[in-house]
Amino acid sequence: MPYAHPETLVSTDWLAQRLGAPDIRVVDASFKMPGVTPTTREDYDAGHIPGTVFFDIDEIADTDSPLPHMLPSPEKFAARVRKLGLGDGNRIVLYGSGLNGAARVWWTFRAFGHSDIAILDGGFKKWQAEGRPVDDLPPPPRDRHFTARFNSLLVRDKAQMLANIEGRQAQVVDARAKGRFEGTAPEPRAGLRSGHIPGSLNLDHLDLVDAATGLLKPAEAIKAAFEGAGVDLRRPIVTTCGSGVTASVLALGLHLIGHRDVAVYDGSWSEWGLPGDHPVETGPARR
């Protein structure tokens, strides 16, 4: 079973042969939890693939929201990525220290209408392990016009998630680890309740990645992982997680196997888990 969208992933060989091409832009989209050091920016400054620009997930976001790295307005997104030289006509290649941030930024660009975007399979770790070139130089500034066209079909908000509990139009698949989903392990962000959105299924995002290589698993294994979690791949899906980052890994996996009706709950547990009257379940998923 081949990937339905093989163009979504590029190999280190593919990128090495095209570094410096006028239509290719490379982006470091690494993500770490707050308080983890060195920061992703410090990692980027210490060394990156030549010509790479740094995408700050927490700054190219709705910084007026109390929730972490929520989607910005189309206007803000267009202004920020234009200054990075990312825009119309570019093929954008994303990488990170792991898959999480790259998947989130992949989904973000698609939410704003840019589909010519790919992820470096294996990321920066694979690139470094192969002894490929790395430098610590910032690329020369070059603006590029970006036309933002927001695609609301790829995004869900709290009101839509509440309505879905009653209507069950879409399956909700939570990308967090089992302990956090079931409410037996604490949340990394203070002040949040434990558990999951009622009716959710659980598939740890790490189950889509080969732990030994950091590469995404083959399409057949990704499909089996979703089905093993009780997901009906014939029905609409909304993915969720702690803050909308690893939910994007599940959205990426679904895209790779050809699922056409998948959205990400942007607020995820950072919003749903706040104190209040949002219904919460604990324990294993009820299939």
C-alpha atoms as an extended CHARMM CRD file, in Angstrom:
* protein
*
       287  EXT
         1         1  MET       CA              0.0000000000        0.0000000000        0.0000000000  PROA      1               0.0000000000
         2         2  PRO       CA              1.7400000000        3.2080000000       -1.1540000000  PROA      2               0.0000000000
         3         3  TYR       CA              1.1640000000        6.6050000000        0.4040000000  PROA      3               0.0000000000
         4         4  ALA       CA             -1.8010000000        8.4070000000       -1.1390000000  PROA      4               0.0000000000
         5         5  HSD       CA              0.2510000000       11.6300000000       -1.0970000000  PROA      5               0.0000000000
         6         6  PRO       CA              3.9370000000       10.6620000000       -1.3900000000  PROA      6               0.0000000000
         7         7  GLU       CA              4.8370000000       14.2470000000       -2.2960000000  PROA      7               0.0000000000
         8         8  THR       CA              4.1240000000       15.2120000000        1.3380000000  PROA      8               0.0000000000
         9         9  LEU       CA              7.4210000000       13.6250000000        2.4230000000  PROA      9               0.0000000000
        10        10  VAL       CA             10.8760000000       14.2640000000        0.9640000000  PROA      10              0.0000000000
        11        11  SER       CA             14.0560000000       12.3520000000        1.7080000000  PROA      11              0.0000000000
        12        12  THR       CA             17.3790000000       13.7770000000        2.8310000000  PROA      12              0.0000000000
        13        13  ASP       CA             18.8210000000       12.7680000000       -0.5620000000  PROA      13              0.0000000000
        14        14  TRP       CA             16.0710000000       14.6820000000       -2.3570000000  PROA      14              0.0000000000
        15        15  LEU       CA             16.6780000000       17.8300000000       -0.3200000000  PROA      15              0.0000000000
        16        16  ALA       CA             20.4770000000       17.6410000000       -0.5500000000  PROA      16              0.0000000000
        17        17  GLN       CA             20.2340000000       17.6290000000       -4.3430000000  PROA      17              0.0000000000
        18        18  ARG       CA             18.0220000000       20.7290000000       -4.3270000000  PROA      18              0.0000000000
        19        19  LEU       CA             19.5270000000       22.9760000000       -1.6450000000  PROA      19              0.0000000000
        20        20  GLY       CA             19.7180000000       26.5000000000       -3.0020000000  PROA      20              0.0000000000
        21        21  ALA       CA             17.1670000000       25.9330000000       -5.7680000000  PROA      21              0.0000000000
        22        22  PRO       CA             15.2420000000       29.1740000000       -6.3680000000  PROA      22              0.0000000000
        23        23  ASP       CA             11.8160000000       27.6340000000       -5.7920000000  PROA      23              0.0000000000
        24        24  ILE       CA             12.7140000000       25.6680000000       -2.6340000000  PROA      24              0.0000000000
        25        25  ARG       CA             12.5200000000       27.1500000000        0.8660000000  PROA      25              0.0000000000
        26        26  VAL       CA             13.6520000000       25.1660000000        3.8920000000  PROA      26              0.0000000000
        27        27  VAL       CA             12.1430000000       25.8610000000        7.3190000000  PROA      27              0.0000000000
        28        28  ASP       CA             13.1560000000       24.7650000000       10.8180000000  PROA      28              0.0000000000
        29        29  ALA       CA              9.8090000000       24.1690000000       12.5220000000  PROA      29              0.0000000000
        30        30  SER       CA             11.0930000000       22.5230000000       15.7030000000  PROA      30              0.0000000000
        31        31  PHE       CA              8.8960000000       22.5470000000       18.7920000000  PROA      31              0.0000000000
        32        32  LYS       CA              9.6480000000       22.0140000000       22.4760000000  PROA      32              0.0000000000
        33        33  MET       CA              7.4870000000       22.4240000000       25.5450000000  PROA      33              0.0000000000
        34        34  PRO       CA              7.9100000000       25.7190000000       27.4620000000  PROA      34              0.0000000000
        35        35  GLY       CA             10.8580000000       25.7300000000       29.8290000000  PROA      35              0.0000000000
        36        36  VAL       CA             12.8590000000       23.0900000000       27.9500000000  PROA      36              0.0000000000
        37        37  THR       CA             16.4110000000       24.2120000000       27.2020000000  PROA      37              0.0000000000
        38        38  PRO       CA             18.1320000000       24.8290000000       24.9480000000  PROA      38              0.0000000000
        39        39  THR       CA             15.1980000000       26.4430000000       23.1870000000  PROA      39              0.0000000000
        40        40  THR       CA             14.3860000000       25.6920000000       19.5790000000  PROA      40              0.0000000000
        41        41  ARG       CA             15.7000000000       29.1130000000       18.6040000000  PROA      41              0.0000000000
        42        42  GLU       CA             18.9880000000       28.3910000000       20.3730000000  PROA      42              0.0000000000
        43        43  ASP       CA             19.1910000000       25.0410000000       18.5770000000  PROA      43              0.0000000000
        44        44  TYR       CA             18.6210000000       26.8030000000       15.2480000000  PROA      44              0.0000000000
        45        45  ASP       CA             21.2740000000       29.4300000000       15.9830000000  PROA      45              0.0000000000
        46        46  ALA       CA             23.7680000000       26.6900000000       16.8620000000  PROA      46              0.0000000000
        47        47  GLY       CA             23.3070000000       24.9030000000       13.5570000000  PROA      47              0.0000000000
        48        48  HSD       CA             20.7860000000       24.2510000000       10.8030000000  PROA      48              0.0000000000
        49        49  ILE       CA             20.5350000000       23.0750000000        7.2140000000  PROA      49              0.0000000000
        50        50  PRO       CA             22.1080000000       25.8180000000        5.0430000000  PROA      50              0.0000000000
        51        51  GLY       CA             19.6160000000       28.4390000000        3.8940000000  PROA      51              0.0000000000
        52        52  THR       CA             17.0140000000       27.4880000000        6.4820000000  PROA      52              0.0000000000
        53        53  VAL       CA             14.7420000000       30.0480000000        8.1350000000  PROA      53              0.0000000000
        54        54  PHE       CA             13.2860000000       29.6070000000       11.6270000000  PROA      54              0.0000000000
        55        55  PHE       CA              9.5130000000       29.3940000000       12.1550000000  PROA      55              0.0000000000
        56        56  ASP       CA              8.5860000000       30.3240000000       15.7310000000  PROA      56              0.0000000000
        57        57  ILE       CA              5.3800000000       28.4290000000       16.4950000000  PROA      57              0.0000000000
        58        58  ASP       CA              4.7090000000       30.5380000000       19.5780000000  PROA      58              0.0000000000
        59        59  GLU       CA              5.2160000000       33.8860000000       17.8230000000  PROA      59              0.0000000000
        60        60  ILE       CA              3.5400000000       33.2100000000       14.4750000000  PROA      60              0.0000000000
        61        61  ALA       CA              0.3700000000       32.6600000000       16.4510000000  PROA      61              0.0000000000
        62        62  ASP       CA             -2.4890000000       34.4940000000       18.1190000000  PROA      62              0.0000000000
        63        63  THR       CA             -0.3640000000       35.9850000000       20.8810000000  PROA      63              0.0000000000
        64        64  ASP       CA             -3.4170000000       37.7380000000       22.3410000000  PROA      64              0.0000000000
        65        65  SER       CA             -4.9580000000       34.3770000000       23.2100000000  PROA      65              0.0000000000
        66        66  PRO       CA             -4.2620000000       32.8920000000       26.6560000000  PROA      66              0.0000000000
        67        67  LEU       CA             -3.9560000000       29.5100000000       24.9410000000  PROA      67              0.0000000000
        68        68  PRO       CA             -0.6110000000       28.3740000000       23.4950000000  PROA      68              0.0000000000
        69        69  HSD       CA              0.2370000000       28.8340000000       19.7920000000  PROA      69              0.0000000000
        70        70  MET       CA             -3.3110000000       29.1980000000       18.5170000000  PROA      70              0.0000000000
        71        71  LEU       CA             -3.6570000000       29.9890000000       14.8220000000  PROA      71              0.0000000000
        72        72  PRO       CA             -3.0390000000       33.6730000000       14.0420000000  PROA      72              0.0000000000
        73        73  SER       CA             -5.2280000000       35.7690000000       11.7870000000  PROA      73              0.0000000000
        74        74  PRO       CA             -4.6400000000       35.2910000000        8.0560000000  PROA      74              0.0000000000
        75        75  GLU       CA             -3.2090000000       38.8130000000        7.9490000000  PROA      75              0.0000000000
        76        76  LYS       CA             -0.6380000000       38.1470000000       10.6650000000  PROA      76              0.0000000000
        77        77  PHE       CA              0.3360000000       34.8050000000        9.1870000000  PROA      77              0.0000000000
        78        78  ALA       CA              0.8520000000       36.3080000000        5.7350000000  PROA      78              0.0000000000
        79        79  ALA       CA              2.9260000000       39.1830000000        7.1270000000  PROA      79              0.0000000000
        80        80  ARG       CA              5.1880000000       36.9240000000        9.1900000000  PROA      80              0.0000000000
        81        81  VAL       CA              5.8800000000       34.2930000000        6.5520000000  PROA      81              0.0000000000
        82        82  ARG       CA              6.4110000000       36.9740000000        3.8930000000  PROA      82              0.0000000000
        83        83  LYS       CA              9.3020000000       38.3200000000        5.9580000000  PROA      83              0.0000000000
        84        84  LEU       CA             10.7420000000       34.8010000000        6.1020000000  PROA      84              0.0000000000
        85        85  GLY       CA             10.7230000000       34.6610000000        2.3080000000  PROA      85              0.0000000000
        86        86  LEU       CA              7.9590000000       32.0550000000        2.2440000000  PROA      86              0.0000000000
        87        87  GLY       CA              5.2180000000       32.6700000000       -0.2370000000  PROA      87              0.0000000000
        88        88  ASP       CA              3.3540000000       31.9900000000       -3.4190000000  PROA      88              0.0000000000
        89        89  GLY       CA              5.2020000000       29.7410000000       -5.8380000000  PROA      89              0.0000000000
        90        90  ASN       CA              7.5200000000       28.2870000000       -3.1970000000  PROA      90              0.0000000000
        91        91  ARG       CA              7.8500000000       24.6040000000       -2.4220000000  PROA      91              0.0000000000
        92        92  ILE       CA              8.3420000000       24.6850000000        1.3260000000  PROA      92              0.0000000000
        93        93  VAL       CA             10.2210000000       21.8850000000        3.0880000000  PROA      93              0.0000000000
        94        94  LEU       CA              9.8400000000       21.6230000000        6.8530000000  PROA      94              0.0000000000
        95        95  TYR       CA             11.9740000000       19.8360000000        9.3830000000  PROA      95              0.0000000000
        96        96  GLY       CA             12.4650000000       19.7010000000       13.1280000000  PROA      96              0.0000000000
        97        97  SER       CA             14.3460000000       17.9300000000       15.8500000000  PROA      97              0.0000000000
        98        98  GLY       CA             11.3360000000       15.5950000000       15.7850000000  PROA      98              0.0000000000
        99        99  LEU       CA              8.1460000000       15.3560000000       13.7630000000  PROA      99              0.0000000000
       100       100  ASN       CA              5.7830000000       17.2880000000       16.0370000000  PROA      100             0.0000000000
       101       101  GLY       CA              6.5900000000       20.8860000000       15.1130000000  PROA      101             0.0000000000
       102       102  ALA       CA              7.0060000000       20.1380000000       11.4220000000  PROA      102             0.0000000000
       103       103  ALA       CA              3.5870000000       18.4800000000       11.3400000000  PROA      103             0.0000000000
       104       104  ARG       CA              1.9920000000       21.4440000000       13.1190000000  PROA      104             0.0000000000
       105       105  VAL       CA              3.5000000000       23.9600000000       10.6890000000  PROA      105             0.0000000000
       106       106  TRP       CA              2.5700000000       21.7100000000        7.7260000000  PROA      106             0.0000000000
       107       107  TRP       CA             -1.0410000000       21.7860000000        8.9110000000  PROA      107             0.0000000000
       108       108  THR       CA             -0.8650000000       25.5460000000        9.5600000000  PROA      108             0.0000000000
       109       109  PHE       CA              0.2930000000       26.3520000000        6.0270000000  PROA      109             0.0000000000
       110       110  ARG       CA             -2.4320000000       24.1540000000        4.6040000000  PROA      110             0.0000000000
       111       111  ALA       CA             -4.9960000000       25.8980000000        6.8240000000  PROA      111             0.0000000000
       112       112  PHE       CA             -3.9270000000       29.1610000000        5.1830000000  PROA      112             0.0000000000
       113       113  GLY       CA             -4.1670000000       27.7600000000        1.6760000000  PROA      113             0.0000000000
       114       114  HSD       CA             -0.5950000000       26.7350000000        0.8180000000  PROA      114             0.0000000000
       115       115  SER       CA             -0.4920000000       23.1010000000       -0.2780000000  PROA      115             0.0000000000
       116       116  ASP       CA              2.9520000000       22.9220000000       -1.9120000000  PROA      116             0.0000000000
       117       117  ILE       CA              4.5690000000       21.9160000000        1.3360000000  PROA      117             0.0000000000
       118       118  ALA       CA              6.4720000000       18.8450000000        2.4520000000  PROA      118             0.0000000000
       119       119  ILE       CA              8.1940000000       17.3930000000        5.5090000000  PROA      119             0.0000000000
       120       120  LEU       CA             11.7640000000       16.1090000000        5.5930000000  PROA      120             0.0000000000
       121       121  ASP       CA             11.3230000000       12.4690000000        6.6090000000  PROA      121             0.0000000000
       122       122  GLY       CA             13.6040000000       11.7200000000        9.5430000000  PROA      122             0.0000000000
       123       123  GLY       CA             14.1700000000       15.4260000000       10.1880000000  PROA      123             0.0000000000
       124       124  PHE       CA             17.3390000000       17.1540000000       11.2830000000  PROA      124             0.0000000000
       125       125  LYS       CA             18.5750000000       14.1160000000       13.2240000000  PROA      125             0.0000000000
       126       126  LYS       CA             18.7360000000       12.0280000000       10.0720000000  PROA      126             0.0000000000
       127       127  TRP       CA             20.3600000000       14.8850000000        8.1430000000  PROA      127             0.0000000000
       128       128  GLN       CA             23.0730000000       15.2390000000       10.7840000000  PROA      128             0.0000000000
       129       129  ALA       CA             23.5880000000       11.4880000000       11.1600000000  PROA      129             0.0000000000
       130       130  GLU       CA             24.3620000000       11.2910000000        7.4540000000  PROA      130             0.0000000000
       131       131  GLY       CA             27.0530000000       13.9650000000        7.7760000000  PROA      131             0.0000000000
       132       132  ARG       CA             25.2820000000       16.4520000000        5.5500000000  PROA      132             0.0000000000
       133       133  PRO       CA             26.1470000000       20.1790000000        5.6190000000  PROA      133             0.0000000000
       134       134  VAL       CA             25.1220000000       22.3380000000        8.5770000000  PROA      134             0.0000000000
       135       135  ASP       CA             25.8540000000       26.0000000000        9.2390000000  PROA      135             0.0000000000
       136       136  ASP       CA             24.9450000000       28.6810000000       11.7520000000  PROA      136             0.0000000000
       137       137  LEU       CA             24.4560000000       31.5590000000        9.3200000000  PROA      137             0.0000000000
       138       138  PRO       CA             21.1420000000       33.3860000000        8.9740000000  PROA      138             0.0000000000
       139       139  PRO       CA             19.9340000000       33.4120000000        5.3670000000  PROA      139             0.0000000000
       140       140  PRO       CA             19.8160000000       36.7970000000        3.6140000000  PROA      140             0.0000000000
       141       141  PRO       CA             16.4300000000       38.4990000000        4.0430000000  PROA      141             0.0000000000
       142       142  ARG       CA             14.1060000000       38.2410000000        1.0680000000  PROA      142             0.0000000000
       143       143  ASP       CA             10.4110000000       39.0300000000        1.1760000000  PROA      143             0.0000000000
       144       144  ARG       CA              7.9670000000       36.8860000000       -0.7470000000  PROA      144             0.0000000000
       145       145  HSD       CA              4.2810000000       37.6480000000       -1.1820000000  PROA      145             0.0000000000
       146       146  PHE       CA              1.9960000000       35.1330000000        0.5270000000  PROA      146             0.0000000000
       147       147  THR       CA             -1.6980000000       34.9620000000       -0.3010000000  PROA      147             0.0000000000
       148       148  ALA       CA             -3.5470000000       33.6430000000        2.7530000000  PROA      148             0.0000000000
       149       149  ARG       CA             -6.7660000000       31.7780000000        2.0220000000  PROA      149             0.0000000000
       150       150  PHE       CA             -8.1320000000       30.3770000000        5.2780000000  PROA      150             0.0000000000
       151       151  ASN       CA             -9.5740000000       26.8670000000        4.9900000000  PROA      151             0.0000000000
       152       152  SER       CA            -11.9900000000       26.4890000000        7.8890000000  PROA      152             0.0000000000
       153       153  LEU       CA            -12.6280000000       22.8430000000        6.9820000000  PROA      153             0.0000000000
       154       154  LEU       CA             -9.2510000000       21.9400000000        8.5020000000  PROA      154             0.0000000000
       155       155  VAL       CA             -9.9330000000       23.5940000000       11.8830000000  PROA      155             0.0000000000
       156       156  ARG       CA            -12.3850000000       23.0300000000       14.7370000000  PROA      156             0.0000000000
       157       157  ASP       CA            -13.1270000000       25.2510000000       17.7240000000  PROA      157             0.0000000000
       158       158  LYS       CA            -14.6290000000       24.5990000000       21.1540000000  PROA      158             0.0000000000
       159       159  ALA       CA            -18.2310000000       25.2940000000       20.1260000000  PROA      159             0.0000000000
       160       160  GLN       CA            -17.9660000000       22.8090000000       17.2750000000  PROA      160             0.0000000000
       161       161  MET       CA            -16.4590000000       20.2020000000       19.5910000000  PROA      161             0.0000000000
       162       162  LEU       CA            -19.2890000000       20.6660000000       22.0900000000  PROA      162             0.0000000000
       163       163  ALA       CA            -21.8560000000       20.2520000000       19.3260000000  PROA      163             0.0000000000
       164       164  ASN       CA            -20.0740000000       17.1260000000       18.1440000000  PROA      164             0.0000000000
       165       165  ILE       CA            -20.5250000000       15.4460000000       21.5300000000  PROA      165             0.0000000000
       166       166  GLU       CA            -24.2630000000       15.4670000000       20.8810000000  PROA      166             0.0000000000
       167       167  GLY       CA            -24.3020000000       14.8700000000       17.1450000000  PROA      167             0.0000000000
       168       168  ARG       CA            -21.2540000000       12.5560000000       16.8720000000  PROA      168             0.0000000000
       169       169  GLN       CA            -20.8490000000       13.6300000000       13.2610000000  PROA      169             0.0000000000
       170       170  ALA       CA            -17.0690000000       13.2320000000       13.5060000000  PROA      170             0.0000000000
       171       171  GLN       CA            -14.8740000000       10.8370000000       15.4260000000  PROA      171             0.0000000000
       172       172  VAL       CA            -12.4870000000       12.5420000000       17.8420000000  PROA      172             0.0000000000
       173       173  VAL       CA             -9.0260000000       10.9850000000       18.0240000000  PROA      173             0.0000000000
       174       174  ASP       CA             -6.6830000000       12.1130000000       20.8180000000  PROA      174             0.0000000000
       175       175  ALA       CA             -2.9290000000       11.9920000000       20.1130000000  PROA      175             0.0000000000
       176       176  ARG       CA             -1.7750000000       12.1390000000       23.7480000000  PROA      176             0.0000000000
       177       177  ALA       CA             -0.1500000000        9.2270000000       25.5540000000  PROA      177             0.0000000000
       178       178  LYS       CA             -2.4770000000        6.6810000000       27.1390000000  PROA      178             0.0000000000
       179       179  GLY       CA             -1.9360000000        7.8830000000       30.7220000000  PROA      179             0.0000000000
       180       180  ARG       CA             -2.8830000000       11.4610000000       29.9400000000  PROA      180             0.0000000000
       181       181  PHE       CA             -5.8820000000       10.3550000000       27.8710000000  PROA      181             0.0000000000
       182       182  GLU       CA             -7.1900000000        8.0790000000       30.6320000000  PROA      182             0.0000000000
       183       183  GLY       CA             -6.4740000000       10.6300000000       33.3650000000  PROA      183             0.0000000000
       184       184  THR       CA             -3.9120000000        8.5320000000       35.2440000000  PROA      184             0.0000000000
       185       185  ALA       CA             -0.9220000000       10.7310000000       34.3400000000  PROA      185             0.0000000000
       186       186  PRO       CA             -0.6870000000       14.4710000000       35.0700000000  PROA      186             0.0000000000
       187       187  GLU       CA             -0.8990000000       17.1040000000       32.3880000000  PROA      187             0.0000000000
       188       188  PRO       CA              2.3780000000       18.9730000000       31.7090000000  PROA      188             0.0000000000
       189       189  ARG       CA              0.5650000000       22.3030000000       31.8200000000  PROA      189             0.0000000000
       190       190  ALA       CA             -0.5310000000       23.4110000000       35.2740000000  PROA      190             0.0000000000
       191       191  GLY       CA             -4.1740000000       24.0270000000       36.0970000000  PROA      191             0.0000000000
       192       192  LEU       CA             -5.7360000000       21.5510000000       33.6700000000  PROA      192             0.0000000000
       193       193  ARG       CA             -8.1280000000       18.7580000000       34.5350000000  PROA      193             0.0000000000
       194       194  SER       CA             -7.2660000000       15.1840000000       33.5950000000  PROA      194             0.0000000000
       195       195  GLY       CA             -9.0400000000       12.9850000000       31.0940000000  PROA      195             0.0000000000
       196       196  HSD       CA            -10.4150000000       13.3910000000       27.5860000000  PROA      196             0.0000000000
       197       197  ILE       CA            -13.3180000000       14.7300000000       25.5430000000  PROA      197             0.0000000000
       198       198  PRO       CA            -16.2690000000       12.3440000000       25.9480000000  PROA      198             0.0000000000
       199       199  GLY       CA            -16.4650000000        9.7560000000       23.1950000000  PROA      199             0.0000000000
       200       200  SER       CA            -12.8600000000       10.2350000000       22.0720000000  PROA      200             0.0000000000
       201       201  LEU       CA            -10.6070000000        7.5010000000       20.7910000000  PROA      201             0.0000000000
       202       202  ASN       CA             -6.9090000000        7.3860000000       21.6380000000  PROA      202             0.0000000000
       203       203  LEU       CA             -3.9290000000        6.9170000000       19.3210000000  PROA      203             0.0000000000
       204       204  ASP       CA             -0.5490000000        8.0420000000       20.6370000000  PROA      204             0.0000000000
       205       205  HSD       CA              1.1110000000       10.0520000000       17.8700000000  PROA      205             0.0000000000
       206       206  LEU       CA              4.3470000000        8.1500000000       18.4880000000  PROA      206             0.0000000000
       207       207  ASP       CA              2.6680000000        5.0450000000       17.0960000000  PROA      207             0.0000000000
       208       208  LEU       CA              2.9500000000        6.5340000000       13.5900000000  PROA      208             0.0000000000
       209       209  VAL       CA              6.7380000000        6.8960000000       13.7500000000  PROA      209             0.0000000000
       210       210  ASP       CA              9.4660000000        4.2440000000       13.6590000000  PROA      210             0.0000000000
       211       211  ALA       CA             11.2070000000        4.7250000000       17.0070000000  PROA      211             0.0000000000
       212       212  ALA       CA             14.5560000000        3.4630000000       15.7030000000  PROA      212             0.0000000000
       213       213  THR       CA             14.8130000000        5.6610000000       12.6000000000  PROA      213             0.0000000000
       214       214  GLY       CA             12.5030000000        8.6160000000       13.2250000000  PROA      214             0.0000000000
       215       215  LEU       CA             10.8660000000        7.9420000000        9.8590000000  PROA      215             0.0000000000
       216       216  LEU       CA              7.1240000000        7.8080000000        9.3930000000  PROA      216             0.0000000000
       217       217  LYS       CA              5.8430000000        4.2800000000        9.2140000000  PROA      217             0.0000000000
       218       218  PRO       CA              4.6110000000        2.8390000000        5.9010000000  PROA      218             0.0000000000
       219       219  ALA       CA              1.0350000000        3.5690000000        4.8480000000  PROA      219             0.0000000000
       220       220  GLU       CA             -0.1970000000        0.0830000000        5.7470000000  PROA      220             0.0000000000
       221       221  ALA       CA              1.1600000000        0.4240000000        9.2990000000  PROA      221             0.0000000000
       222       222  ILE       CA             -0.3950000000        3.8910000000        9.7040000000  PROA      222             0.0000000000
       223       223  LYS       CA             -3.7360000000        2.5670000000        8.5160000000  PROA      223             0.0000000000
       224       224  ALA       CA             -3.4850000000       -0.3830000000       10.9060000000  PROA      224             0.0000000000
       225       225  ALA       CA             -2.6640000000        1.9370000000       13.8200000000  PROA      225             0.0000000000
       226       226  PHE       CA             -5.8320000000        3.9830000000       13.2840000000  PROA      226             0.0000000000
       227       227  GLU       CA             -7.9850000000        0.9230000000       12.8170000000  PROA      227             0.0000000000
       228       228  GLY       CA             -6.4300000000       -0.6760000000       15.8890000000  PROA      228             0.0000000000
       229       229  ALA       CA             -7.5040000000        2.3770000000       17.8970000000  PROA      229             0.0000000000
       230       230  GLY       CA            -11.0960000000        1.8240000000       16.7790000000  PROA      230             0.0000000000
       231       231  VAL       CA            -11.1590000000        4.5360000000       14.0980000000  PROA      231             0.0000000000
       232       232  ASP       CA            -13.5520000000        4.0680000000       11.1720000000  PROA      232             0.0000000000
       233       233  LEU       CA            -11.5820000000        5.4850000000        8.2320000000  PROA      233             0.0000000000
       234       234  ARG       CA            -14.7900000000        5.9090000000        6.2290000000  PROA      234             0.0000000000
       235       235  ARG       CA            -16.0370000000        8.6350000000        8.5750000000  PROA      235             0.0000000000
       236       236  PRO       CA            -14.9640000000       12.2480000000        9.3480000000  PROA      236             0.0000000000
       237       237  ILE       CA            -12.2320000000       12.6970000000       11.9670000000  PROA      237             0.0000000000
       238       238  VAL       CA            -11.1420000000       15.5270000000       14.2670000000  PROA      238             0.0000000000
       239       239  THR       CA             -7.7580000000       15.1390000000       15.9310000000  PROA      239             0.0000000000
       240       240  THR       CA             -6.8520000000       16.6530000000       19.2850000000  PROA      240             0.0000000000
       241       241  CYS       CA             -3.9750000000       16.5430000000       21.7860000000  PROA      241             0.0000000000
       242       242  GLY       CA             -2.4730000000       18.8230000000       24.4260000000  PROA      242             0.0000000000
       243       243  SER       CA             -2.2010000000       22.0260000000       22.3940000000  PROA      243             0.0000000000
       244       244  GLY       CA             -2.7960000000       21.1760000000       18.7310000000  PROA      244             0.0000000000
       245       245  VAL       CA              0.7620000000       20.0710000000       17.9190000000  PROA      245             0.0000000000
       246       246  THR       CA              0.7840000000       16.2720000000       18.0690000000  PROA      246             0.0000000000
       247       247  ALA       CA             -2.8130000000       16.3060000000       16.7990000000  PROA      247             0.0000000000
       248       248  SER       CA             -1.2150000000       17.5380000000       13.5770000000  PROA      248             0.0000000000
       249       249  VAL       CA              0.9050000000       14.3620000000       13.4570000000  PROA      249             0.0000000000
       250       250  LEU       CA             -2.3070000000       12.3340000000       13.3250000000  PROA      250             0.0000000000
       251       251  ALA       CA             -3.6950000000       14.6790000000       10.6660000000  PROA      251             0.0000000000
       252       252  LEU       CA             -0.5020000000       14.1490000000        8.6590000000  PROA      252             0.0000000000
       253       253  GLY       CA             -0.7990000000       10.3780000000        8.9700000000  PROA      253             0.0000000000
       254       254  LEU       CA             -4.4110000000       10.4860000000        7.8050000000  PROA      254             0.0000000000
       255       255  HSD       CA             -3.4350000000       12.6720000000        4.8460000000  PROA      255             0.0000000000
       256       256  LEU       CA             -0.7140000000       10.2020000000        3.8750000000  PROA      256             0.0000000000
       257       257  ILE       CA             -3.2090000000        7.3480000000        3.7240000000  PROA      257             0.0000000000
       258       258  GLY       CA             -5.7090000000        9.4050000000        1.7290000000  PROA      258             0.0000000000
       259       259  HSD       CA             -8.2950000000       10.4290000000        4.3230000000  PROA      259             0.0000000000
       260       260  ARG       CA            -10.0250000000       13.5410000000        3.0050000000  PROA      260             0.0000000000
       261       261  ASP       CA            -12.1680000000       14.6340000000        5.9390000000  PROA      261             0.0000000000
       262       262  VAL       CA             -9.8970000000       15.4580000000        8.8640000000  PROA      262             0.0000000000
       263       263  ALA       CA             -9.5940000000       18.5940000000       10.9850000000  PROA      263             0.0000000000
       264       264  VAL       CA             -7.5750000000       19.6160000000       14.0420000000  PROA      264             0.0000000000
       265       265  TYR       CA             -9.1200000000       20.9950000000       17.2250000000  PROA      265             0.0000000000
       266       266  ASP       CA             -6.8060000000       23.9640000000       17.6370000000  PROA      266             0.0000000000
       267       267  GLY       CA             -7.4280000000       24.6350000000       21.3350000000  PROA      267             0.0000000000
       268       268  SER       CA             -7.1690000000       20.9370000000       22.2240000000  PROA      268             0.0000000000
       269       269  TRP       CA             -6.7590000000       19.9930000000       25.8930000000  PROA      269             0.0000000000
       270       270  SER       CA             -5.1730000000       23.3580000000       26.7450000000  PROA      270             0.0000000000
       271       271  GLU       CA             -8.6580000000       24.7610000000       26.2210000000  PROA      271             0.0000000000
       272       272  TRP       CA            -10.9540000000       21.8200000000       26.9710000000  PROA      272             0.0000000000
       273       273  GLY       CA             -9.1050000000       20.8440000000       30.1490000000  PROA      273             0.0000000000
       274       274  LEU       CA             -9.4350000000       24.2570000000       31.7990000000  PROA      274             0.0000000000
       275       275  PRO       CA            -11.5800000000       24.3940000000       34.9260000000  PROA      275             0.0000000000
       276       276  GLY       CA            -15.2430000000       24.7430000000       33.9930000000  PROA      276             0.0000000000
       277       277  ASP       CA            -18.2680000000       22.7850000000       32.9170000000  PROA      277             0.0000000000
       278       278  HSD       CA            -16.8630000000       21.1750000000       29.7620000000  PROA      278             0.0000000000
       279       279  PRO       CA            -17.6730000000       17.4720000000       30.1160000000  PROA      279             0.0000000000
       280       280  VAL       CA            -14.6680000000       15.2400000000       30.7640000000  PROA      280             0.0000000000
       281       281  GLU       CA            -14.2790000000       11.4780000000       30.7390000000  PROA      281             0.0000000000
       282       282  THR       CA            -11.5390000000        9.3710000000       32.2870000000  PROA      282             0.0000000000
       283       283  GLY       CA            -10.5030000000        5.7940000000       31.7370000000  PROA      283             0.0000000000
       284       284  PRO       CA            -10.0680000000        3.8560000000       28.4950000000  PROA      284             0.0000000000
       285       285  ALA       CA            -11.7830000000        4.8820000000       25.2810000000  PROA      285             0.0000000000
       286       286  ARG       CA            -15.3140000000        3.5190000000       24.9320000000  PROA      286             0.0000000000
       287       287  ARG       CA            -15.5110000000        2.0600000000       21.4350000000  PROA      287             0.0000000000
